[in-house]
XYZ file of C-alpha atoms in Angstrom:
603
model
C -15.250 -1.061 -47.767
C -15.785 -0.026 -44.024
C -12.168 -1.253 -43.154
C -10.261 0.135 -46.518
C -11.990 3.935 -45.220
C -10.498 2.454 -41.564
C -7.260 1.820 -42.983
C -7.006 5.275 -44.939
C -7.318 6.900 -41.796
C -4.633 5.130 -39.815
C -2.445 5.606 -43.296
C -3.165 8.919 -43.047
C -1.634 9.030 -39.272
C 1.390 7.087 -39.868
C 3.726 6.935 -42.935
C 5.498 4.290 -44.332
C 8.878 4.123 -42.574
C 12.061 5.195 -44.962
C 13.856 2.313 -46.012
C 17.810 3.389 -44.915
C 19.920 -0.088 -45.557
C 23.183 0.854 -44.088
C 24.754 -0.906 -47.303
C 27.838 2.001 -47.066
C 28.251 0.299 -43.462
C 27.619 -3.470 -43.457
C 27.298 -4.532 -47.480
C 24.222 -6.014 -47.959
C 24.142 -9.849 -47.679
C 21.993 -12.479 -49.507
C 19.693 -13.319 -46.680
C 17.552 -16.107 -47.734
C 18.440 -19.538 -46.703
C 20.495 -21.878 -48.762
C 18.589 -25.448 -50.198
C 20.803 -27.408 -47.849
C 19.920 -24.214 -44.750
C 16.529 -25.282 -45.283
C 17.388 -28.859 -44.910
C 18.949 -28.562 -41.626
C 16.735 -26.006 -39.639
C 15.248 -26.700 -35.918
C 11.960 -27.510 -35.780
C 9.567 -24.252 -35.399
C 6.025 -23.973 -33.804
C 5.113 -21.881 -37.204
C 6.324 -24.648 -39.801
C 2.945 -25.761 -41.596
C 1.002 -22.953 -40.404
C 0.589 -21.344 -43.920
C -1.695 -24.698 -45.177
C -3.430 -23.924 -41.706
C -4.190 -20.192 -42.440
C -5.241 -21.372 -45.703
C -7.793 -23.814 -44.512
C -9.100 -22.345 -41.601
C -12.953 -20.607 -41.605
C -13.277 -19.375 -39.000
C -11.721 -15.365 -37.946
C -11.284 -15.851 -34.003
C -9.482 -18.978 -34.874
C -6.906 -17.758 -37.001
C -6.180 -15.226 -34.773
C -5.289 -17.908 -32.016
C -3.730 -19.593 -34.680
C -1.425 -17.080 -35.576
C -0.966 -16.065 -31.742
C 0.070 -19.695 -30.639
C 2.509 -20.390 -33.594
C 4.511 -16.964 -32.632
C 4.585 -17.856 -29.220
C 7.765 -19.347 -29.343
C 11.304 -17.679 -31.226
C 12.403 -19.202 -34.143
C 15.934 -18.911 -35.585
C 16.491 -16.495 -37.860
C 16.557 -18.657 -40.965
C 13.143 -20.107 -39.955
C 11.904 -16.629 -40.364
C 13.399 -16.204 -43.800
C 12.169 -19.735 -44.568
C 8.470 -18.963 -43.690
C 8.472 -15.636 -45.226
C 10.089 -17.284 -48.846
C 7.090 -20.177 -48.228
C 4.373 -17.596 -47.682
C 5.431 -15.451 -50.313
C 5.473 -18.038 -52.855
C 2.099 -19.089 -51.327
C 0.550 -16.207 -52.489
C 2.561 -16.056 -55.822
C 1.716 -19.381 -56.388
C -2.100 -19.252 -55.962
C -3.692 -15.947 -56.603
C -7.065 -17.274 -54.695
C -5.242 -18.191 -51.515
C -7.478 -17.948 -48.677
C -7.533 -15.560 -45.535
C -4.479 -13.551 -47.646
C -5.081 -11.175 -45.103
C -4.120 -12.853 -42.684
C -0.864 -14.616 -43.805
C 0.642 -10.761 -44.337
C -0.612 -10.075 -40.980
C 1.470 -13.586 -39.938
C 4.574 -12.536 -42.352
C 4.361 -8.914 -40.653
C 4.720 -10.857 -37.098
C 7.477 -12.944 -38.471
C 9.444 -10.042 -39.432
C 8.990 -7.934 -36.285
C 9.812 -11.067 -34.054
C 12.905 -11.891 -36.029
C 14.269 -8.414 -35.508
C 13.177 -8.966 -31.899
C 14.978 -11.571 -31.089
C 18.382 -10.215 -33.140
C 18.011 -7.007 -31.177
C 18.039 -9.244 -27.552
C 20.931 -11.599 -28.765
C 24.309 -10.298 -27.113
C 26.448 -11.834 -30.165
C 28.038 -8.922 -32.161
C 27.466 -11.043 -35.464
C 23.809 -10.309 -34.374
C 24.015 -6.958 -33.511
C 25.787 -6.238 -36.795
C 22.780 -7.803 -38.775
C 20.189 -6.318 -36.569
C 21.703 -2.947 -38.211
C 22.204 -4.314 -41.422
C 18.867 -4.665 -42.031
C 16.128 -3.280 -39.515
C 14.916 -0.466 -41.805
C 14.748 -2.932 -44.596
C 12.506 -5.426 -42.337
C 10.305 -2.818 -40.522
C 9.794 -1.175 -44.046
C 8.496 -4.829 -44.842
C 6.338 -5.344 -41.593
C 4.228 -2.283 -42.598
C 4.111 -2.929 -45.989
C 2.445 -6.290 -45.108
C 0.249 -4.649 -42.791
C -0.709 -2.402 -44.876
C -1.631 -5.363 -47.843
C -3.958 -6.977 -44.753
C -5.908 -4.172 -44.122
C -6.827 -3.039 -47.419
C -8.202 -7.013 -47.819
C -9.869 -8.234 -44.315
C -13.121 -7.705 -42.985
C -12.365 -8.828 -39.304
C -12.279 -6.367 -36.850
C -9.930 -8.356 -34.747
C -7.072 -8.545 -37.521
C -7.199 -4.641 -37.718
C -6.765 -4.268 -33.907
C -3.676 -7.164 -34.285
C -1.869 -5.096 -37.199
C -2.488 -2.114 -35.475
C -1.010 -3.748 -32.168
C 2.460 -4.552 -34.719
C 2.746 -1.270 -35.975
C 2.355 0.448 -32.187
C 5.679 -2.197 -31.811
C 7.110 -0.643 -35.014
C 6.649 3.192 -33.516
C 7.939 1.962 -30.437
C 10.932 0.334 -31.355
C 11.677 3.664 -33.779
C 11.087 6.161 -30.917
C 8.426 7.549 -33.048
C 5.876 8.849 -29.814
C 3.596 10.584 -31.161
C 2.758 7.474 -34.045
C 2.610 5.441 -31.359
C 0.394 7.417 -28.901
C -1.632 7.532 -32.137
C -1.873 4.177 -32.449
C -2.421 3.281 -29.078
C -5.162 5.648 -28.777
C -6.491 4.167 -32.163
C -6.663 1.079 -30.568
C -8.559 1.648 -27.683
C -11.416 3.143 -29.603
C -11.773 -0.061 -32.176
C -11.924 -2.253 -29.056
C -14.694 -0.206 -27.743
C -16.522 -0.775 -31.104
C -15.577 -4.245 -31.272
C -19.091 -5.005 -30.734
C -22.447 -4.323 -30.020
C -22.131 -6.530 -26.742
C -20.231 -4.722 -24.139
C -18.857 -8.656 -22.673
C -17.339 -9.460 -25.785
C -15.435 -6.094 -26.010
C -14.275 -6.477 -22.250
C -13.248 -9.754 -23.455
C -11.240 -8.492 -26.343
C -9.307 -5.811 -23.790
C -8.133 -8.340 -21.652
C -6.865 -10.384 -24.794
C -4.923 -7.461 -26.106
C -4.111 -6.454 -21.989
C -2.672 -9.849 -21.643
C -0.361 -9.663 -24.973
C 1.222 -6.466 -24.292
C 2.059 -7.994 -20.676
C 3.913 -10.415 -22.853
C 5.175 -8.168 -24.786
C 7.170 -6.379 -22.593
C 4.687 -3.343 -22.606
C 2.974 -3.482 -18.455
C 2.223 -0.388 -18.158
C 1.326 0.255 -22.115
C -1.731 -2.604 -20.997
C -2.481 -0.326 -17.703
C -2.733 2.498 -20.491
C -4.753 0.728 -22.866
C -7.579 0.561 -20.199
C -7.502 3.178 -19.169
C -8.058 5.099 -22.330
C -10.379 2.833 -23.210
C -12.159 3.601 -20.267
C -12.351 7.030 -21.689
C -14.100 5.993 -24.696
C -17.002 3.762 -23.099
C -20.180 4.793 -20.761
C -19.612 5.872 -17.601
C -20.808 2.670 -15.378
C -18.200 0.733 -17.803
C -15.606 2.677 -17.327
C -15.971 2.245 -13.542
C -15.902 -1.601 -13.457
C -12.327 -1.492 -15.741
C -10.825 1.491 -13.544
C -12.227 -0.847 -9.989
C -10.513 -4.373 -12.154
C -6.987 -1.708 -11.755
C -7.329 -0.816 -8.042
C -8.040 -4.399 -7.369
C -5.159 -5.577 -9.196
C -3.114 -3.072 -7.581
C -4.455 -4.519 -4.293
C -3.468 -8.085 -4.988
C -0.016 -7.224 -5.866
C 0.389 -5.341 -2.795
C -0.994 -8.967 -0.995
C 1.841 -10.587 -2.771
C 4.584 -8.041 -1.533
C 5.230 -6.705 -5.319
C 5.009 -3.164 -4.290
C 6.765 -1.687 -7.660
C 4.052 -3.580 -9.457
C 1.356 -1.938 -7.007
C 2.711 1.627 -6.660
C 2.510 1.889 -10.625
C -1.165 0.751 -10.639
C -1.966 2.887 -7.546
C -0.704 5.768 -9.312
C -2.141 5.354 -12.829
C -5.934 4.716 -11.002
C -5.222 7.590 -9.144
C -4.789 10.046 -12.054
C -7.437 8.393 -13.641
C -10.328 7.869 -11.674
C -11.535 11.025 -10.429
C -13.056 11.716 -13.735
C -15.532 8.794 -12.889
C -16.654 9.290 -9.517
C -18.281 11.851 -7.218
C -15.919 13.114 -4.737
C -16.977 11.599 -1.898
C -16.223 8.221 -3.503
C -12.639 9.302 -4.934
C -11.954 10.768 -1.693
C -12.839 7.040 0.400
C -10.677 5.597 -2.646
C -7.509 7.296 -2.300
C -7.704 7.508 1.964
C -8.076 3.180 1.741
C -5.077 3.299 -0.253
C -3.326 5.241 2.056
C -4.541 2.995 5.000
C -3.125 0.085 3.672
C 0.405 1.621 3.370
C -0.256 2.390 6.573
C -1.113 -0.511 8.390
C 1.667 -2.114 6.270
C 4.426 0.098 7.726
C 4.871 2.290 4.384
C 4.868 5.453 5.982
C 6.817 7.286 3.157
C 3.631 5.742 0.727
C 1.193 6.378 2.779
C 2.621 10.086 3.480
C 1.836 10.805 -0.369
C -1.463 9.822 -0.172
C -2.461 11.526 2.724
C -1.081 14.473 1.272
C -2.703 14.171 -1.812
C -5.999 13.464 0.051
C -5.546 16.908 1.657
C -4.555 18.182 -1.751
C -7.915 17.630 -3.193
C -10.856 16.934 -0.196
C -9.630 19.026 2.259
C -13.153 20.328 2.520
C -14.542 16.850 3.399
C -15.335 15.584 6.959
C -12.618 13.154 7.213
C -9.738 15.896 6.554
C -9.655 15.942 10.473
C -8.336 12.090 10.291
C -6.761 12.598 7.742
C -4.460 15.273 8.847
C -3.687 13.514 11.885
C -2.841 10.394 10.172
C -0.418 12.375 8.105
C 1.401 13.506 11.150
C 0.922 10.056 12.594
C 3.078 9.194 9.625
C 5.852 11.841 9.578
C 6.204 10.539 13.422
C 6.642 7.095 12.507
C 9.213 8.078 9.767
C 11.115 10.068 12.300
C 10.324 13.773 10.471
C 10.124 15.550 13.720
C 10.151 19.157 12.046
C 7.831 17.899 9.803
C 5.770 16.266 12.838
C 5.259 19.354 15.172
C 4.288 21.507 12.336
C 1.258 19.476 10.936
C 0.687 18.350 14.830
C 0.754 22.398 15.912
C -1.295 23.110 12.624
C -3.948 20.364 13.641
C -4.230 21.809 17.172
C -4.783 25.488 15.661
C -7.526 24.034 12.670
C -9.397 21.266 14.534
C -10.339 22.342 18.188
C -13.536 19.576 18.025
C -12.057 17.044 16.301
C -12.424 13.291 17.995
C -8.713 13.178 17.232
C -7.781 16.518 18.908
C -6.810 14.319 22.389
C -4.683 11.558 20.485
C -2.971 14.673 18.247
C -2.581 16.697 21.821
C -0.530 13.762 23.526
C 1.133 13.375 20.191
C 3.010 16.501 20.174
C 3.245 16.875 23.898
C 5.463 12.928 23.557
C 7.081 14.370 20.398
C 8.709 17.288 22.481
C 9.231 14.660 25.247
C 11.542 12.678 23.052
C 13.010 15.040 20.960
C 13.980 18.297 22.977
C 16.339 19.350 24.909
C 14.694 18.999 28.672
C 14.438 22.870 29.634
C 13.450 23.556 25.722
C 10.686 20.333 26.270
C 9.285 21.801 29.786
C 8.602 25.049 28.321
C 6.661 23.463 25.303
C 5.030 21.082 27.384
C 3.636 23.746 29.677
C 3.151 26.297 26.357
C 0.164 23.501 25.055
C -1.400 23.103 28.511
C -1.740 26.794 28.755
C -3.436 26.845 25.240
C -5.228 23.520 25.126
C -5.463 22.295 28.211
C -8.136 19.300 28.694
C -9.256 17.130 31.879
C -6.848 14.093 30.501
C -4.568 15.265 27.728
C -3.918 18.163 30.108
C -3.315 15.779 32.856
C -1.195 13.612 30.056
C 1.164 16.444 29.543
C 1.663 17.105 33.122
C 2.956 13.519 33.543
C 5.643 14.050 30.430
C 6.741 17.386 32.576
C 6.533 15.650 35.898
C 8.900 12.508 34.373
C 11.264 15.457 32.597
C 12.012 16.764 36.152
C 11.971 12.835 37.731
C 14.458 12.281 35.124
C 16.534 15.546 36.456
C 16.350 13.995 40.094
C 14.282 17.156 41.003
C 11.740 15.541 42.956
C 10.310 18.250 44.486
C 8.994 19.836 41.720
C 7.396 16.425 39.880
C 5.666 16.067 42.718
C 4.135 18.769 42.585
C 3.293 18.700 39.092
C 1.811 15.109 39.862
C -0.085 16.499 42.525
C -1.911 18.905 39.533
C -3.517 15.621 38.071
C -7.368 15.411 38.473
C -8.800 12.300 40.556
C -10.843 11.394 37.816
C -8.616 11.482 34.777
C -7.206 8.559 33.712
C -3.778 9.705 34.370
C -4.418 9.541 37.728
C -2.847 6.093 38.127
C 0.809 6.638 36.821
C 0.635 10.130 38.778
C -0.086 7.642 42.067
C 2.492 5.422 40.788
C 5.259 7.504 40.198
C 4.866 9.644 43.692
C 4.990 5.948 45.646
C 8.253 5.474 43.488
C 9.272 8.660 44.327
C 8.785 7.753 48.324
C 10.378 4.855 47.710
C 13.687 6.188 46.566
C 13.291 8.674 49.764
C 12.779 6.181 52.530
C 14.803 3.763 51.267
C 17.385 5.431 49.088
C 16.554 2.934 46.052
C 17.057 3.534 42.318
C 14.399 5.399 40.369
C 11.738 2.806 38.668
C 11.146 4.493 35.741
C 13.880 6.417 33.357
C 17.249 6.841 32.674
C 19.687 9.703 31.244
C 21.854 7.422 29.391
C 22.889 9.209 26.094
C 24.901 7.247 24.267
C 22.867 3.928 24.675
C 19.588 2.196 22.683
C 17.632 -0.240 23.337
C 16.302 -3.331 21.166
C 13.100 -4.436 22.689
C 11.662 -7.992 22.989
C 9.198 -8.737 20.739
C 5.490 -7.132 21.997
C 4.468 -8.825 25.705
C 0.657 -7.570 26.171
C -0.292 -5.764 29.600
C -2.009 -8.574 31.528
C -5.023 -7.672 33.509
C -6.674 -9.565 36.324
C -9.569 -8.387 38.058
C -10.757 -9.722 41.163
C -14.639 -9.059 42.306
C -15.760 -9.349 45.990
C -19.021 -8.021 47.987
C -18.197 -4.493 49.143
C -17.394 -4.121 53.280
C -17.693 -8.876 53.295
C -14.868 -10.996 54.563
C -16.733 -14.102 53.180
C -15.001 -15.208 50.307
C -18.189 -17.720 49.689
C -20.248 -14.448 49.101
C -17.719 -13.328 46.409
C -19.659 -13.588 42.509
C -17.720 -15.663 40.328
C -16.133 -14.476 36.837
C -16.621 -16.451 33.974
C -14.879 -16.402 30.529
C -16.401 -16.156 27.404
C -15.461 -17.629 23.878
C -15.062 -13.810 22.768
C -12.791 -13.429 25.610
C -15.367 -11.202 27.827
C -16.162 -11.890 31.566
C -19.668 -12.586 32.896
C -20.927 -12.579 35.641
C -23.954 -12.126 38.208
C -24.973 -10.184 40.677
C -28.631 -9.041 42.969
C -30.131 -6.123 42.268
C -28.545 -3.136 44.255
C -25.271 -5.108 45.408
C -22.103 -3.437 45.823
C -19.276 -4.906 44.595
C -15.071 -3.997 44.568
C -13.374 -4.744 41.902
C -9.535 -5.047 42.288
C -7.045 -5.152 39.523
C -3.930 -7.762 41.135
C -0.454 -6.711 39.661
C -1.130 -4.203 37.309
C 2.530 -3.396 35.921
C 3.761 -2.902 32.397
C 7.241 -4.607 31.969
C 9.311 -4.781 28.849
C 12.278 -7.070 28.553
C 15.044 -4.768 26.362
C 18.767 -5.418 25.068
C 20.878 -2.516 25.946
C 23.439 -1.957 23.577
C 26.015 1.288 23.279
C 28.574 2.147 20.542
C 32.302 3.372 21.044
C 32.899 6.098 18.875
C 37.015 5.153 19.089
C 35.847 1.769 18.323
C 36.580 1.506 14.378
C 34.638 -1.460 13.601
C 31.139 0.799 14.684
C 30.125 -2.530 16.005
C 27.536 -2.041 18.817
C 28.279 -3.718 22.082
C 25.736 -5.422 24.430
C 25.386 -3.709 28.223
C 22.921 -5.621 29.540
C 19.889 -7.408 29.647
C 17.064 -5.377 31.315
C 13.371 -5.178 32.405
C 11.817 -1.765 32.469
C 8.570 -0.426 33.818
C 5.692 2.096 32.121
C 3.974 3.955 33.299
C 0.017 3.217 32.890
C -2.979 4.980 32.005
C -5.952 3.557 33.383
C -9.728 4.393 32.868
C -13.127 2.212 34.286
C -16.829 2.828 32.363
C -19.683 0.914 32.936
C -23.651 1.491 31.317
C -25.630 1.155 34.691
C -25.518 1.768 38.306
C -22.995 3.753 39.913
C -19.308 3.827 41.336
C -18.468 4.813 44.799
C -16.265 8.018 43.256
C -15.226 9.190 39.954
C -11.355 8.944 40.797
C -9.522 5.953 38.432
C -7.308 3.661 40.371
C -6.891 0.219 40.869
C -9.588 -0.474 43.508
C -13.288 0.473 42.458
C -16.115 0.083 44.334
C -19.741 -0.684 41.788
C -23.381 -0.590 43.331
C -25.845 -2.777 40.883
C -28.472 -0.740 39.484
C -32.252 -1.524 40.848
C -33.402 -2.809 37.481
C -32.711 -6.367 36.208
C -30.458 -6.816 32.427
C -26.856 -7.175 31.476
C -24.562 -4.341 31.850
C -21.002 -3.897 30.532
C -18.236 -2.476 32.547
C -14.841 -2.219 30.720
C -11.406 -1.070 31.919
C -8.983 0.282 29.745
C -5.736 0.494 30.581
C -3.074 1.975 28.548
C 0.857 2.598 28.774
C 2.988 5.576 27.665
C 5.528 4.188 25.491
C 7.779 6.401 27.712
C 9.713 3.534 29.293
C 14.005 4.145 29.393
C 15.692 6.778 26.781
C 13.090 8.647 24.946
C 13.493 7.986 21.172
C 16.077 5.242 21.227
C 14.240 2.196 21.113
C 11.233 3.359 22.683
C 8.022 1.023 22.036
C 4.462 1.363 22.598
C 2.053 -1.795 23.549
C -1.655 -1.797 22.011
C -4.191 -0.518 24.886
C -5.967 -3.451 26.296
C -10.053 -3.301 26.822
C -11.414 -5.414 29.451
C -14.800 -6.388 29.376
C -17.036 -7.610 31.974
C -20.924 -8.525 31.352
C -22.246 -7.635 34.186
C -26.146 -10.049 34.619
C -28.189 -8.453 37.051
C -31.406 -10.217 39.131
C-alpha cells in the first residue's frame, strides 16, 4: 500500500502522454512479426528472460536480470516478439510471478526499440520511428504505471521512474523530467536505513545514466541527492565529484573536468565553512595553473576574489590573477590588477614579486620614453632596497638599449651595495667599459623589431663555488666541499675561520633560433637568421644563519668568518636571472632561480 500512495503521487506529477499516431501521415502498419519473422530472428540477449523473471526470488536479482538482458540492442522484431511473448505470459497465467517486473522489462523493451529506430540513419527507420513513437511511449508508461501499482521493491520504483525521466526527456517535457529526477534522488536517499547501501544504489543508477547518454544528468543526480541527506554525507558525495574531476584532469580530458569543476563549484559552498570552500576553489585554480591553463585558472581566481576577498590569501590570490593575465598576454588587463595590487596590498609578501612584475611588464610592452617614465613613476611611489634597485636596472638597460651610456651608468651607479641587484648593475657597467675601450658589441640587448626568437629548451644556471682560507696561498689549507644525496654541500671548518667563497663563471646563456618574417613574402613563412647565444643578466643574493660576512655588498667574491660556537650552519646563494635577455616580449624566457646550499660543520 506504501508504494500504490508512492505511485499516486508521481501520477499526480506526470500525465499519461497523448497517444497522436500520425495515421493521416504514415498509415498505420501491422507491426507484429509474421510466424515465419519469428522463425528467422537473430539471436537476442533477452530471448528466455520472461521464464527467468518468472522464476526468480529474489528483487536485487531481477533487477540485474533485467539490466544485463537490455544491455545489448535487439532488432526491432525481437522487441515486438518479446513484447507478444510477455503479453501472452501474463494473459496466459493470471498468477505469473514478479508481474511487476515483466511490465517494468516490456516498458524497457519499448523505450529501447524506439531508441535504437531514432539512432538508425535509414529513412525506412526514421519513417517508423514517427509512425509510431506516441503509440510506444503511450505504452512504456502504461506498463510502468501497471508495475507500480503491483511491486513492493523499492528498487523497481526508482528503475520505472529512471524510464519515464527517458520518456520526459526524449518529449522535451522539462519540467516532468526535473520532476522526476528530483523524485529520484529523494527515494534513493530513503532506499534504506543503512546509509552504504543507499551510496551503493547512487552509484548504480550514476553508472546507468553514464550509459545512457545522460553524464551530466548522473553529476546532477548527486548532487541533488546530496541535498536531501545529512550534512557529513553530503560532503563525502560532493569530495567523490572534485576527485573525479581531478582524475580526469590527470588523464588530459579537460571537457570532462571543466564540467565537474563547475557543477562542485556551484554546489559545494552550501556544505562547507568558507575557509574550506575558499582552499577548494584556489587548489582548483592552482592546478590550471601549474598546468599552463591560464584562461581556466583566470576564472577561478576571479571567482575566488568574487566571494573571499575578505580572506588572508586574497593577497596571493590577486597576484596570481595578474600572474595569469601576464602569461596570457592581457597586458591592459595585467597593469591594471598589477597597479591595483600595488595601491591595496602595501605589506603583502608578494608586494616585491608584483613590483618587478609591472616594472618588466612596462619593460616589454611600452614604447621606451613611455616605459622610462613608468619605470621611474613606481620607484617614486614604491620604491624598496631591491625592487627599487630592480627597476633601476629595467631603466638603466632601456637607455643601454638606446646606446646612451652615459645616463645607464648613472642609473647603475643608484643601485645599493647590498641589494641583490648589485651584480648585473657590476656586470653591465664592465660591459659597458668594454664596448668603450675596445669598441666591441653590446653583451646584452638588441633593437631588432621585426625579429623573434625560439629558445632552446630550459638550460639551468650552473653554479660553482669555490672555498679557500681568507688572506692563504696554501691550497692544502683550503676545506673541502662535499656533495650530498639531496644535492647540498658540506663541509667543515674551526671555530672562528675565515673563509672566501668564490663563484667561477657565473653567466646565464641561452641558445635561441632567430627567425624574422617578410611582410612581401606571401607564403608568411618565417625565415631562420641565425643561430645565437645570449647573455642575462643575474640577480644574485648570499644568507647564511651564523657568523658574519666581511660586508653586506652581494657579488661574486664573499668573504665568511665561522662563528665561535660549534654546530652546522647553512649558507645559501641564490642567484636569479631577468628573463630580459634579446627583444623584450618576442620570445623572451625566464629560467627557475637556483638555491645553493652549503652545510656549513663547525669545530
Amino acid at each position: 500500500m506504501r508504494y500504490l500512495k508512492l505511485l499516486a503521487v508521481v501520477g499526480s506529477i506526470v500525465s499519461v502522454l497523448t497517444v497522436s499516431v500520425c495515421s493521416a501521415v504514415y498509415p498505420q502498419e501491422d507491426m507484429t512479426a509474421t510466424d515465419e519473422q519469428k522463425k528467422t530472428l537473430p539471436p537476442c540477449k533477452f530471448d528466455g528472460i520472461i521464464q527467468d523473471i518468472n522464476a526468480a526470488t529474489d528483487a536485487e536479482a531481477l533487477r540485474v536480470l533485467i539490466e544485463e538482458a537490455f544491455s545489448e540492442t535487439g532488432t526491432y522484431e525481437n522487441y515486438e516478439k518479446f513484447i507478444a511473448d510477455a503479453q501472452a505470459a501474463l494473459a496466459g497465467e493470471p498468477t505469473f510471478n514478479n508481474s511487476d517486473y515483466l511490465n517494468y522489462a516490456m516498458a524497457r523493451a519499448r523505450i529501447d526499440q524506439l531508441s535504437a529506430l531514432s539512432k538508425n540513419n535509414d529513412i525506412e527507420a526514421g519513417r517508423l520511428y514517427m509512425s509510431v513513437n506516441d503509440k510506444y511511449f503511450s505504452e512504456a508508461m502504461d506498463y510502468l504505471d501497471k508495475a507500480g501499482l503491483s511491486t513492493a521493491s523499492k528498487g523497481l520504483v526508482i528503475d520505472a521512474n529512471l524510464l519515464r525521466f527517458m520518456v520526459f526527456k526524449e518529449k522535451f517535457q522539462p519540467e516532468k523530467s526535473d520532476a522526476i529526477f528530483d523524485l529520484i534522488a529523494g527515494l534513493i536517499a530513503k532506499y534504506s536505513d543503512d546509509a552504504g547501501i543507499n551510496k551503493k544504489e547512487l552509484e548504480n543508477i550514476f553508472e546507468r545514466l553514464k550509459k545512457l547518454g545522460f553524464p551530466k544528468h548522473a553529476i546532477k543526480l548527486k548532487i541533488i541527492y546530496a541535498s536531501k541527506v545529512d550534512p557529513e554525507t553530503a560532503r563525502g558525495v560532493l569530495d567523490e565529484i572534485r576527485i573525479s574531476a581531478d582524475q580526469y584532469f590527470e588523464q588530459n580530458d579537460m571537457k570532462a573536468a571543466a564540467n565537474l569543476y563547475e557543477q562542485y563549484m556551484v554546489s559545494a559552498p552550501a556544505y562547507y565553512n568558507k575557509e574550506d570552500m575558499a582552499a577548494r576553489m584556489m587548489g582548483v585554480a592552482e592546478k590550471y595553473f601549474a598546468a599552463g591553463k591560464y584562461r581556466e585558472a583566470k576564472k577561478y581566481y576571479s571567482l575566488y576574489m568574487d566571494r573571499y576577498s575578505d580572506l588572508p590569501p586574497a593577497d596571493y590570490c590577486s597576484y596570481r590573477l595578474a600572474l595569469a593575465s601576464y602569461y596570457m598576454k592581457d597586458n591592459i588587463r595585467t597593469i591594471s590588477l598589477l597597479t591595483d595590487f600595488l595601491e591595496k596590498y602595501k605589506t603583502s609578501v608578494w608586494f616585491d614579486k608584483a613590483f618587478e612584475m609591472l616594472a618588466k611588464v612596462y619593460y616589454e610592452n611600452l614604447p621606451r620614453d613611455k616605459a622610462l617614465e613608468s619605470i621611474q613613476s613606481l620607484i617614486d611611489k614604491y620604491y624598496r632596497k631591491d625592487t627599487g634597485d630592480y627597476a633601476q636596472i629595467l631603466m638603466a638597460m632601456l637607455y643601454y638599449g638606446a646606446k646612451n651610456y652615459d645616463t645607464a651608468e648613472d642609473r647603475l651607479k643608484k643601485i645599493d651595495p647590498t641589494s641583490s641587484c648589485f651584480y648585473a648593475a657590476r656586470t653591465i657597467m664592465d660591459d659597458i667599459n668594454e664596448i668603450r675601450k675596445n669598441n666591441a658589441a653590446p653583451a646584452f640587448g638588441n633593437d631588432a623589431t621585426e625579429t623573434y626568437k625560439i629558445w632552446d629548451p630550459y638550460q639551468g644556471i650552473d653554479v660553482k663555488i669555490s672555498p679557500t682560507m681568507a688572506g692563504s696561498s696554501d691550497q692544502k689549507e683550503s676545506p673541502v666541499l662535499t656533495e650530498a644525496e639531496d644535492g647540498s654541500l658540506r663541509m667543515e671548518v674551526n671555530k672562528l675561520a675565515k673563509i672566501q667563497f668564490a663563484i667561477q663563471g657565473l653567466v646565464d646563456e641561452d641558445k635561441f633560433n632567430e627567425y624574422t618574417i617578410d611582410k612581401d613574402d606571401q607564403s608568411r613563412l618565417p625565415k631562420m637568421i641565425k643561430e645565437e647565444t645570449g647573455k642575462d643578466l643575474l640577480l644574485l643574493r648570499w644568507s647564511v644563519d651564523g657568523g658574519n660576512f666581511a660586508d653586506g655588498k652581494e657579488t661574486d667574491v664573499k668573504i665568511w668568518q665561522a662563528p665561535n660556537e660549534p654546530g652546522t650552519y647553512k649558507m645559501t646563494v641564490k642567484v636569479d636571472d631577468f628573463g630580459l635577455v634579446r627583444v623584450p616580449n618576442k620570445g623572451v624566457r625566464k629560467d627557475l632561480a637556483r638555491d645553493t646550499v652549503i652545510n656549513i660543520v663547525v669545530k
